[in-house]
C-alpha positions as semicolon CSV with decimal commas, in nm:
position;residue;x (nm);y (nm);z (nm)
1;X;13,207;18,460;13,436
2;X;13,377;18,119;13,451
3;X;13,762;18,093;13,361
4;X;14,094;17,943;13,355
5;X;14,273;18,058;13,682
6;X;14,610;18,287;13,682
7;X;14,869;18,235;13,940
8;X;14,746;18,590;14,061
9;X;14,431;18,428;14,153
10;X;14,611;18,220;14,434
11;X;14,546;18,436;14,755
12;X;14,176;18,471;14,661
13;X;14,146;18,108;14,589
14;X;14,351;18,055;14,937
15;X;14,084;18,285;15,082
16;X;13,774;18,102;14,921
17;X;13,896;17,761;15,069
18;X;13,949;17,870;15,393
19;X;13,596;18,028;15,428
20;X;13,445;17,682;15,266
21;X;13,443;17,396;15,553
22;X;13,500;17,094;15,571
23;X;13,755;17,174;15,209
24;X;14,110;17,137;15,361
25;X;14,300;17,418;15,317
26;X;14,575;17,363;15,123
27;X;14,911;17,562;15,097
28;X;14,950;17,910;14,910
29;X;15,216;17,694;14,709
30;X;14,971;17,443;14,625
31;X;14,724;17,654;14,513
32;X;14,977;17,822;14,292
33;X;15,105;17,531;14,112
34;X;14,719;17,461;14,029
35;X;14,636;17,820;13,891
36;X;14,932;17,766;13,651
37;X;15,061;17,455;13,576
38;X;14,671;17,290;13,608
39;X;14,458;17,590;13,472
40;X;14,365;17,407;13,178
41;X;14,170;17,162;13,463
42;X;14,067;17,431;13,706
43;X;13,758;17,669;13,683
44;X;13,756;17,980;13,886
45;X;13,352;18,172;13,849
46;X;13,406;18,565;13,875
47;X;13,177;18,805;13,962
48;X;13,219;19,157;14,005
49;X;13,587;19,134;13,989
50;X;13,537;18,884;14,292
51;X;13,604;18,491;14,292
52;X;13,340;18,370;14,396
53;X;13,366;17,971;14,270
54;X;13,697;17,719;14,211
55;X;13,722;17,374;14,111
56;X;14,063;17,215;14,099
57;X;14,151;16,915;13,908
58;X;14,374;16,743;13,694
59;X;14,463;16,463;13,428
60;X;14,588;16,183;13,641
61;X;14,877;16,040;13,450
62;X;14,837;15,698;13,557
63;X;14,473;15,720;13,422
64;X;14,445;15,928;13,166
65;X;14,063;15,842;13,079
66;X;13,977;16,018;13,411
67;X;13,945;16,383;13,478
68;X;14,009;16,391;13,908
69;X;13,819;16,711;14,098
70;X;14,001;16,766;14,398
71;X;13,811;17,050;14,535
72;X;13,463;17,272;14,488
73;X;13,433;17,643;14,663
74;X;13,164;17,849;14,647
75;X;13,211;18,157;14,823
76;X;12,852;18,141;15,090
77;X;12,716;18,490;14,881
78;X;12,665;18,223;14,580
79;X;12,559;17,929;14,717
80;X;12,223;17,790;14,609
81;X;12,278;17,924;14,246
82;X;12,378;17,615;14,099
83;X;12,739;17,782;14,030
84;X;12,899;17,446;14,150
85;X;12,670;17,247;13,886
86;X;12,830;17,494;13,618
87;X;13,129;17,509;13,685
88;X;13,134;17,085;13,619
89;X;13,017;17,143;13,307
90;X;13,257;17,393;13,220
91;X;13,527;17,176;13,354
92;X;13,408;16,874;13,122
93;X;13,344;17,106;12,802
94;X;13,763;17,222;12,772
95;X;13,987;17,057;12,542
96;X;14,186;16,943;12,843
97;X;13,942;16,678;12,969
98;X;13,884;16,538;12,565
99;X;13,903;16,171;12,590
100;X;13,803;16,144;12,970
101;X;13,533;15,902;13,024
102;X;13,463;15,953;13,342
103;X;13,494;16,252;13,682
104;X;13,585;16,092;13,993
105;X;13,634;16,281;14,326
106;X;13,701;16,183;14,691
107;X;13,427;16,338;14,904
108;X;13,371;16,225;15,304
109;X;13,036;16,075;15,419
110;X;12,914;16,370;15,581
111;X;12,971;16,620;15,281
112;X;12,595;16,639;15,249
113;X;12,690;16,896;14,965
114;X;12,905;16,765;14,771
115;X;12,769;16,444;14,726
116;X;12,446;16,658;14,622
117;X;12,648;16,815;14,349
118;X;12,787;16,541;14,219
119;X;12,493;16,321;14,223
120;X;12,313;16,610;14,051
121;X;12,562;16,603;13,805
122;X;12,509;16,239;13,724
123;X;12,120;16,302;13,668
124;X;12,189;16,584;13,459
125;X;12,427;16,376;13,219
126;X;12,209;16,063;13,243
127;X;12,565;15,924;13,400
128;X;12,585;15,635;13,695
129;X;12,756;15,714;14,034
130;X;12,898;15,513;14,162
131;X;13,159;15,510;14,498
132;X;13,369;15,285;14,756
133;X;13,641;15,362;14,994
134;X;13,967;15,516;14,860
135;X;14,167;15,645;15,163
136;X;14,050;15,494;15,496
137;X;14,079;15,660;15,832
138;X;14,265;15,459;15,994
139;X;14,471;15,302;15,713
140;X;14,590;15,629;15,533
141;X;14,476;15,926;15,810
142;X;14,604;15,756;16,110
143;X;14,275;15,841;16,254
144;X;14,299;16,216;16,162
145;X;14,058;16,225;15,902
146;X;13,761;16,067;15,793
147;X;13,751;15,820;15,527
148;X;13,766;15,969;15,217
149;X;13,470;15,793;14,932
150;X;13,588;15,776;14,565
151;X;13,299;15,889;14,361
152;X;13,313;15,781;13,975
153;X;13,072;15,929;13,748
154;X;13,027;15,780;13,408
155;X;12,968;15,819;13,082
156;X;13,092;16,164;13,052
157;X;12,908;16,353;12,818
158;X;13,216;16,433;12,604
159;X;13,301;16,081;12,568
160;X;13,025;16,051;12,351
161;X;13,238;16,241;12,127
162;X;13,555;16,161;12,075
């Protein structure tokens, strides 16, 4: 089942994260403030009374014609399903992302997955893909981190629509 989150969802979403390398785990707080003030742009996939898939995103306010994923889980018992494929398509289908033209997403390198999912997700929508630096390395992680790529996917289905 694929849903809005509830702030009661935050430890298991916590939990998911945590158990999903490379995702950065972010703080219980964080994940909070998504579950209830960003549900509308968050998917969490149930099964069995289990989460077992979360995207996170939002609206950002500077460019509202852009719905921003910040994170994919998918708990390692559904992996391979193409939950992470649905869960898009759920995000792009609420009334919350009407008007966005195009999904972008920061995803390093090496995220042989991700990059997967989103480029399947571009097929699938007869979108383009395209990506270039956003937060360098050394520029913005002090060496910390690996460069972080911008993906932009576009047309959006929806924006077909509106």
């Amino acid at each position: 089942m694929l849903r809005s989150p509830q702030a009661e969802d935050g430890p298991a979403i916590s939990a998911l994260i945590a158990a999903s390398p490379p995702l950065d785990t972010n703080s219980a707080y964080c994940n909070l403030l998504q579950c209830s003030d960003f549900a509308d742009t968050c998917v969490v996939a149930e099964r069995d009374g289990q989460i077992v898939g979360w995207i996170s995103g939002y609206r950002p306010p500077s460019h509202p014609e852009r719905i921003f994923v910040w994170q994919v889980a998918v708990d390692a018992s559904a992996r391979g399903l193409g939950l992470g494929g649905r869960m898009l398509d759920e995000l792009i289908a609420r009334p919350a992302v009407k008007g966005a033209t195009t999904l972008t997403t920061t995803v390093t390198e090496t995220n042989d997955a991700s990059w997967g999912l989103f480029q399947a997700f571009a097929r699938r929508h007869g979108a383009e893909l395209t990506k270039q630096p956003r937060f360098e390395r050394e520029a913005h992680f002090a060496g910390a981190h690996d460069t972080e790529w911008q993906a932009s996917i576009s047309p959006l289905p929806s924006a077909q629509f509106n």
